[in-house]
């Protein structure tokens, strides 16, 4: 309980500090901070924390569970969309359906998942959080998420002219090839991002360095830098949230969050517990599954022209709901 109280003070304090800074500082500052965390803070933090985690053969279950949770969230969201259409006799826009599925399947297991699991769970099992995020959520977001974005995108049909003149026919052909390129080229870019992702490289370097002795003063310096980077990531979340002001999609966002932050963690967490997985490992996995939607959902929504308002609302609301659900998961698991 004392750890949880300390965590809440840190979470709320740092995120609120970020909210204040986000409204005061130029809009470009969060971009610089995110670039620093992406290229320097995250990989160095992972290298540091990997040195003290316990690695076992069972830890490879973590990314498998991440994919199961991803598909479960997507399937439940699709069923919810079909049920909503049946009972209300209404049709949800294609772009909105895509964003709802993304919200229900991809969680913020990095910026939020790392500091939370390090604060309230057994640090020796932190490898479960790393494997869940780096080998599970990362590929789920920019792999399966790209497929979802591509399937529910309407961008390719928005700019095709309907006129019958020869000139406009040529324009239609040019627009078609341009839109085809814009539709599929982002997938190649995302593959490149995954390959050069510094967090993955940091994970690999950290595993290699486990076989070598690191002098205590150097390791202590790395720990200070790592925790400072995690604090900075929470401040960045606040700065990002300060730019989010849309609440028009609250009902659908609530539906996606119910699936993402309640149903999936409860069902899969109970299943893992019944199969006899170690208590500390179950706790960390449940916490990772119960994280609010990741900012990657908004990135994919922007790339494929999905429902940005729904993504924005779900990210903001989910970050607040986490303060309520976190002690419930700790009590249950």
Tab-separated table of C-alpha atoms in Angstrom:
chain	number	residue	atom	x	y	z
A	1	UNK	CA	0.000	0.000	0.000
A	2	UNK	CA	2.864	2.370	0.773
A	3	UNK	CA	4.403	1.554	-2.615
A	4	UNK	CA	1.060	2.220	-4.294
A	5	UNK	CA	0.642	5.555	-2.508
A	6	UNK	CA	4.164	6.583	-3.464
A	7	UNK	CA	3.457	5.534	-7.060
A	8	UNK	CA	0.268	7.619	-7.175
A	9	UNK	CA	2.110	10.664	-5.895
A	10	UNK	CA	4.755	10.217	-8.567
A	11	UNK	CA	2.305	9.438	-11.361
A	12	UNK	CA	-0.131	12.240	-10.620
A	13	UNK	CA	2.583	14.734	-9.726
A	14	UNK	CA	4.739	14.151	-12.797
A	15	UNK	CA	1.801	13.971	-15.215
A	16	UNK	CA	0.279	17.162	-13.760
A	17	UNK	CA	3.673	18.831	-14.033
A	18	UNK	CA	3.719	17.755	-17.675
A	19	UNK	CA	0.208	19.150	-18.188
A	20	UNK	CA	1.348	22.535	-16.882
A	21	UNK	CA	4.508	22.514	-18.975
A	22	UNK	CA	2.545	21.434	-22.044
A	23	UNK	CA	0.376	24.527	-21.816
A	24	UNK	CA	3.289	26.877	-21.171
A	25	UNK	CA	6.080	25.631	-23.438
A	26	UNK	CA	6.190	25.766	-27.248
A	27	UNK	CA	4.498	22.881	-29.041
A	28	UNK	CA	7.845	21.652	-30.397
A	29	UNK	CA	9.248	20.857	-26.918
A	30	UNK	CA	7.345	17.544	-26.441
A	31	UNK	CA	8.682	16.439	-29.822
A	32	UNK	CA	12.276	17.058	-28.707
A	33	UNK	CA	11.642	15.231	-25.418
A	34	UNK	CA	10.067	12.242	-27.156
A	35	UNK	CA	13.022	12.068	-29.559
A	36	UNK	CA	15.455	12.078	-26.617
A	37	UNK	CA	13.527	9.338	-24.813
A	38	UNK	CA	13.184	7.289	-27.998
A	39	UNK	CA	16.856	7.444	-29.027
A	40	UNK	CA	18.635	7.719	-25.652
A	41	UNK	CA	16.447	7.434	-22.546
A	42	UNK	CA	14.534	4.244	-23.374
A	43	UNK	CA	17.471	2.113	-24.620
A	44	UNK	CA	19.772	3.155	-21.744
A	45	UNK	CA	16.989	2.455	-19.219
A	46	UNK	CA	16.384	-0.987	-20.699
A	47	UNK	CA	20.109	-1.789	-20.699
A	48	UNK	CA	20.221	-0.818	-17.012
A	49	UNK	CA	17.150	-2.703	-15.815
A	50	UNK	CA	17.991	-5.870	-17.769
A	51	UNK	CA	21.105	-6.279	-15.622
A	52	UNK	CA	19.126	-7.153	-12.506
A	53	UNK	CA	16.171	-9.127	-13.833
A	54	UNK	CA	15.668	-12.865	-13.594
A	55	UNK	CA	15.564	-14.621	-16.950
A	56	UNK	CA	13.980	-18.032	-17.270
A	57	UNK	CA	12.593	-20.180	-20.041
A	58	UNK	CA	9.048	-19.300	-18.984
A	59	UNK	CA	9.595	-15.564	-19.614
A	60	UNK	CA	9.042	-16.207	-23.331
A	61	UNK	CA	5.386	-16.753	-22.474
A	62	UNK	CA	5.024	-12.986	-21.954
A	63	UNK	CA	5.037	-11.926	-25.646
A	64	UNK	CA	2.756	-14.863	-26.496
A	65	UNK	CA	0.245	-13.586	-23.945
A	66	UNK	CA	0.656	-10.085	-25.393
A	67	UNK	CA	-0.450	-11.348	-28.811
A	68	UNK	CA	-3.335	-13.291	-27.275
A	69	UNK	CA	-4.463	-10.146	-25.453
A	70	UNK	CA	-4.142	-8.142	-28.673
A	71	UNK	CA	-6.294	-10.529	-30.704
A	72	UNK	CA	-8.784	-10.899	-27.840
A	73	UNK	CA	-9.223	-7.128	-27.642
A	74	UNK	CA	-9.654	-6.848	-31.412
A	75	UNK	CA	-12.215	-9.682	-31.558
A	76	UNK	CA	-14.228	-8.331	-28.610
A	77	UNK	CA	-14.226	-4.848	-30.151
A	78	UNK	CA	-15.471	-6.262	-33.457
A	79	UNK	CA	-18.240	-8.184	-31.648
A	80	UNK	CA	-19.165	-5.017	-29.725
A	81	UNK	CA	-19.433	-3.096	-33.001
A	82	UNK	CA	-21.703	-5.788	-34.484
A	83	UNK	CA	-23.833	-5.933	-31.344
A	84	UNK	CA	-24.136	-2.165	-31.192
A	85	UNK	CA	-25.231	-2.056	-34.829
A	86	UNK	CA	-27.829	-4.795	-34.211
A	87	UNK	CA	-29.397	-3.343	-31.070
A	88	UNK	CA	-29.327	0.298	-32.159
A	89	UNK	CA	-29.977	-0.388	-35.837
A	90	UNK	CA	-27.167	2.011	-36.737
A	91	UNK	CA	-23.970	1.656	-38.729
A	92	UNK	CA	-20.646	2.864	-37.305
A	93	UNK	CA	-18.357	4.621	-39.756
A	94	UNK	CA	-15.554	2.505	-41.168
A	95	UNK	CA	-12.835	4.801	-39.778
A	96	UNK	CA	-14.461	4.785	-36.324
A	97	UNK	CA	-14.585	0.995	-36.305
A	98	UNK	CA	-10.862	0.873	-37.048
A	99	UNK	CA	-9.982	3.261	-34.216
A	100	UNK	CA	-12.206	1.393	-31.753
A	101	UNK	CA	-10.461	-1.889	-32.535
A	102	UNK	CA	-7.032	-0.233	-32.123
A	103	UNK	CA	-8.060	1.269	-28.776
A	104	UNK	CA	-9.151	-2.161	-27.516
A	105	UNK	CA	-5.974	-3.998	-28.540
A	106	UNK	CA	-2.849	-1.817	-28.034
A	107	UNK	CA	-1.760	-0.617	-24.577
A	108	UNK	CA	0.819	1.825	-23.239
A	109	UNK	CA	3.110	-0.895	-21.871
A	110	UNK	CA	6.264	1.206	-22.229
A	111	UNK	CA	5.979	4.765	-20.918
A	112	UNK	CA	3.378	3.774	-18.305
A	113	UNK	CA	3.923	0.037	-17.983
A	114	UNK	CA	7.608	0.219	-17.041
A	115	UNK	CA	7.430	2.691	-14.125
A	116	UNK	CA	4.275	1.104	-12.738
A	117	UNK	CA	5.613	-2.456	-12.746
A	118	UNK	CA	8.949	-1.317	-11.297
A	119	UNK	CA	7.146	0.508	-8.494
A	120	UNK	CA	4.568	-2.025	-7.355
A	121	UNK	CA	5.756	-5.438	-8.580
A	122	UNK	CA	8.762	-7.645	-7.887
A	123	UNK	CA	11.649	-5.998	-9.773
A	124	UNK	CA	13.330	-9.375	-10.278
A	125	UNK	CA	10.499	-10.233	-12.641
A	126	UNK	CA	10.735	-7.021	-14.665
A	127	UNK	CA	11.897	-9.118	-17.626
A	128	UNK	CA	8.259	-10.175	-18.049
A	129	UNK	CA	7.289	-6.539	-18.615
A	130	UNK	CA	10.188	-6.034	-21.050
A	131	UNK	CA	9.362	-9.134	-23.084
A	132	UNK	CA	5.648	-8.270	-23.078
A	133	UNK	CA	6.336	-4.770	-24.390
A	134	UNK	CA	9.315	-5.141	-26.746
A	135	UNK	CA	8.498	-8.539	-28.260
A	136	UNK	CA	4.715	-8.260	-27.929
A	137	UNK	CA	3.125	-4.815	-27.861
A	138	UNK	CA	5.660	-3.191	-30.192
A	139	UNK	CA	5.062	-5.681	-33.000
A	140	UNK	CA	1.330	-5.844	-32.261
A	141	UNK	CA	0.999	-2.062	-32.565
A	142	UNK	CA	3.104	-1.562	-35.680
A	143	UNK	CA	2.323	-4.932	-37.219
A	144	UNK	CA	-1.251	-5.990	-36.507
A	145	UNK	CA	-2.182	-2.350	-35.918
A	146	UNK	CA	-1.009	-1.411	-39.414
A	147	UNK	CA	-3.137	-4.207	-40.892
A	148	UNK	CA	-6.180	-2.914	-38.988
A	149	UNK	CA	-5.486	0.673	-40.061
A	150	UNK	CA	-5.105	-0.406	-43.673
A	151	UNK	CA	-8.325	-2.459	-43.653
A	152	UNK	CA	-10.450	0.326	-42.170
A	153	UNK	CA	-8.870	3.272	-43.989
A	154	UNK	CA	-11.080	5.283	-46.339
A	155	UNK	CA	-8.349	7.616	-47.541
A	156	UNK	CA	-7.833	5.846	-50.850
A	157	UNK	CA	-11.376	6.701	-51.975
A	158	UNK	CA	-11.629	10.290	-50.761
A	159	UNK	CA	-9.739	12.103	-53.488
A	160	UNK	CA	-10.783	10.228	-56.648
A	161	UNK	CA	-12.635	12.569	-59.014
A	162	UNK	CA	-16.016	11.536	-60.307
A	163	UNK	CA	-16.002	13.718	-63.441
A	164	UNK	CA	-16.050	12.147	-66.893
A	165	UNK	CA	-13.798	14.466	-68.915
A	166	UNK	CA	-10.560	13.104	-70.326
A	167	UNK	CA	-8.507	15.539	-68.271
A	168	UNK	CA	-10.202	14.569	-65.046
A	169	UNK	CA	-9.864	10.910	-66.007
A	170	UNK	CA	-6.098	11.350	-66.067
A	171	UNK	CA	-6.291	13.142	-62.738
A	172	UNK	CA	-8.244	10.183	-61.344
A	173	UNK	CA	-5.551	7.804	-62.521
A	174	UNK	CA	-2.806	9.947	-61.005
A	175	UNK	CA	-4.725	10.256	-57.734
A	176	UNK	CA	-5.304	6.513	-57.685
A	177	UNK	CA	-1.621	5.689	-57.917
A	178	UNK	CA	-0.763	8.480	-55.482
A	179	UNK	CA	-3.313	7.231	-52.960
A	180	UNK	CA	-2.213	3.621	-53.480
A	181	UNK	CA	1.362	4.662	-52.684
A	182	UNK	CA	0.276	6.716	-49.660
A	183	UNK	CA	-1.805	3.802	-48.417
A	184	UNK	CA	0.865	1.094	-48.519
A	185	UNK	CA	4.127	3.034	-48.172
A	186	UNK	CA	3.552	3.748	-44.422
A	187	UNK	CA	3.712	-0.007	-43.822
A	188	UNK	CA	7.253	-0.067	-45.209
A	189	UNK	CA	8.155	2.888	-43.018
A	190	UNK	CA	6.773	1.164	-39.929
A	191	UNK	CA	8.826	-1.968	-40.684
A	192	UNK	CA	11.895	0.250	-40.861
A	193	UNK	CA	10.982	1.861	-37.527
A	194	UNK	CA	10.705	-1.561	-35.871
A	195	UNK	CA	14.065	-2.728	-37.243
A	196	UNK	CA	15.972	0.372	-36.096
A	197	UNK	CA	14.023	0.754	-32.841
A	198	UNK	CA	16.610	1.760	-30.184
A	199	UNK	CA	14.628	0.012	-27.434
A	200	UNK	CA	15.048	-3.346	-29.159
A	201	UNK	CA	18.761	-2.698	-29.676
A	202	UNK	CA	19.058	-1.663	-26.028
A	203	UNK	CA	17.343	-4.894	-25.022
A	204	UNK	CA	19.859	-6.935	-27.018
A	205	UNK	CA	22.851	-4.971	-25.686
A	206	UNK	CA	21.556	-5.357	-22.142
A	207	UNK	CA	21.338	-9.127	-22.531
A	208	UNK	CA	24.939	-9.226	-23.790
A	209	UNK	CA	26.221	-7.006	-20.960
A	210	UNK	CA	24.739	-9.381	-18.382
A	211	UNK	CA	27.792	-11.585	-19.037
A	212	UNK	CA	30.241	-8.801	-18.123
A	213	UNK	CA	31.034	-7.028	-14.871
A	214	UNK	CA	29.879	-3.390	-14.660
A	215	UNK	CA	31.651	-1.325	-11.943
A	216	UNK	CA	29.265	-0.215	-9.219
A	217	UNK	CA	29.778	3.575	-9.727
A	218	UNK	CA	28.965	3.225	-13.432
A	219	UNK	CA	25.905	1.096	-12.720
A	220	UNK	CA	24.646	3.581	-10.108
A	221	UNK	CA	25.018	6.374	-12.654
A	222	UNK	CA	23.088	4.338	-15.191
A	223	UNK	CA	20.325	3.709	-12.631
A	224	UNK	CA	19.984	7.427	-11.889
A	225	UNK	CA	19.787	8.157	-15.613
A	226	UNK	CA	17.264	5.335	-16.156
A	227	UNK	CA	14.880	6.471	-13.417
A	228	UNK	CA	15.218	10.082	-14.594
A	229	UNK	CA	14.245	8.959	-18.095
A	230	UNK	CA	11.163	7.173	-16.736
A	231	UNK	CA	10.189	10.322	-14.832
A	232	UNK	CA	10.675	12.343	-18.003
A	233	UNK	CA	8.433	9.917	-19.900
A	234	UNK	CA	5.626	10.548	-17.375
A	235	UNK	CA	6.109	14.285	-17.785
A	236	UNK	CA	5.908	13.771	-21.542
A	237	UNK	CA	2.579	11.950	-21.128
A	238	UNK	CA	1.238	14.995	-19.291
A	239	UNK	CA	2.521	17.309	-22.030
A	240	UNK	CA	0.860	15.155	-24.693
A	241	UNK	CA	-2.400	15.021	-22.737
A	242	UNK	CA	-2.403	18.817	-22.451
A	243	UNK	CA	-2.897	18.931	-26.214
A	244	UNK	CA	-5.870	16.540	-26.140
A	245	UNK	CA	-9.197	18.320	-25.792
A	246	UNK	CA	-11.761	16.245	-27.725
A	247	UNK	CA	-14.458	14.426	-25.741
A	248	UNK	CA	-17.078	13.930	-28.476
A	249	UNK	CA	-16.416	10.193	-28.714
A	250	UNK	CA	-16.828	9.437	-25.011
A	251	UNK	CA	-19.396	6.576	-25.345
A	252	UNK	CA	-17.357	4.625	-27.900
A	253	UNK	CA	-14.118	5.377	-26.057
A	254	UNK	CA	-15.676	3.977	-22.872
A	255	UNK	CA	-16.655	0.829	-24.763
A	256	UNK	CA	-13.102	0.334	-26.038
A	257	UNK	CA	-11.617	0.967	-22.587
A	258	UNK	CA	-14.007	-1.525	-20.969
A	259	UNK	CA	-12.642	-4.183	-23.293
A	260	UNK	CA	-8.993	-3.099	-23.085
A	261	UNK	CA	-8.656	-2.291	-19.375
A	262	UNK	CA	-11.264	-4.563	-17.767
A	263	UNK	CA	-12.477	-7.591	-19.752
A	264	UNK	CA	-9.209	-8.750	-21.331
A	265	UNK	CA	-7.054	-8.458	-18.163
A	266	UNK	CA	-9.739	-10.101	-16.021
A	267	UNK	CA	-10.344	-13.104	-18.285
A	268	UNK	CA	-6.729	-13.762	-19.281
A	269	UNK	CA	-5.372	-12.933	-15.811
A	270	UNK	CA	-7.739	-15.418	-14.196
A	271	UNK	CA	-6.746	-18.026	-16.790
A	272	UNK	CA	-3.024	-17.517	-16.115
A	273	UNK	CA	-3.622	-17.800	-12.400
A	274	UNK	CA	-5.528	-21.047	-12.890
A	275	UNK	CA	-2.681	-22.522	-14.957
A	276	UNK	CA	-0.274	-22.070	-12.068
A	277	UNK	CA	1.971	-19.318	-13.451
A	278	UNK	CA	4.120	-17.642	-10.786
A	279	UNK	CA	2.230	-15.011	-8.813
A	280	UNK	CA	4.725	-12.204	-9.496
A	281	UNK	CA	4.710	-12.972	-13.228
A	282	UNK	CA	0.899	-12.975	-13.352
A	283	UNK	CA	0.821	-9.648	-11.530
A	284	UNK	CA	3.163	-7.992	-14.017
A	285	UNK	CA	1.376	-9.414	-17.059
A	286	UNK	CA	-2.033	-8.314	-15.751
A	287	UNK	CA	-0.686	-4.815	-15.130
A	288	UNK	CA	0.676	-4.676	-18.683
A	289	UNK	CA	-2.619	-5.918	-20.141
A	290	UNK	CA	-4.543	-3.330	-18.102
A	291	UNK	CA	-2.593	-0.313	-19.368
A	292	UNK	CA	-4.607	2.403	-21.183
A	293	UNK	CA	-4.369	2.746	-24.984
A	294	UNK	CA	-0.942	3.613	-26.366
A	295	UNK	CA	-0.130	6.798	-28.281
A	296	UNK	CA	0.618	4.442	-31.180
A	297	UNK	CA	-3.163	4.167	-31.687
A	298	UNK	CA	-3.263	7.889	-32.480
A	299	UNK	CA	-0.205	7.637	-34.748
A	300	UNK	CA	-1.836	4.841	-36.775
A	301	UNK	CA	-5.138	6.744	-36.854
A	302	UNK	CA	-3.350	9.747	-38.343
A	303	UNK	CA	-1.455	7.635	-40.911
A	304	UNK	CA	-4.585	5.884	-42.199
A	305	UNK	CA	-7.091	8.703	-41.612
A	306	UNK	CA	-9.147	6.883	-38.989
A	307	UNK	CA	-11.200	8.455	-36.186
A	308	UNK	CA	-8.662	10.695	-34.415
A	309	UNK	CA	-11.235	12.024	-31.930
A	310	UNK	CA	-11.944	8.515	-30.669
A	311	UNK	CA	-8.230	7.755	-30.267
A	312	UNK	CA	-7.604	11.044	-28.459
A	313	UNK	CA	-10.557	10.592	-26.096
A	314	UNK	CA	-9.600	6.988	-25.270
A	315	UNK	CA	-5.981	7.925	-24.467
A	316	UNK	CA	-6.995	10.778	-22.161
A	317	UNK	CA	-9.832	8.913	-20.442
A	318	UNK	CA	-7.827	5.705	-20.107
A	319	UNK	CA	-4.988	7.521	-18.341
A	320	UNK	CA	-7.478	8.728	-15.724
A	321	UNK	CA	-9.288	5.396	-15.394
A	322	UNK	CA	-5.949	3.713	-14.638
A	323	UNK	CA	-5.824	5.446	-11.258
A	324	UNK	CA	-9.034	3.601	-10.325
A	325	UNK	CA	-8.307	0.207	-11.856
A	326	UNK	CA	-4.675	-0.145	-10.721
A	327	UNK	CA	-5.400	-0.944	-7.033
A	328	UNK	CA	-8.195	-3.308	-8.113
A	329	UNK	CA	-5.775	-5.411	-10.191
A	330	UNK	CA	-3.202	-5.424	-7.404
A	331	UNK	CA	-5.864	-6.589	-4.960
A	332	UNK	CA	-7.177	-9.299	-7.280
A	333	UNK	CA	-3.814	-10.682	-8.430
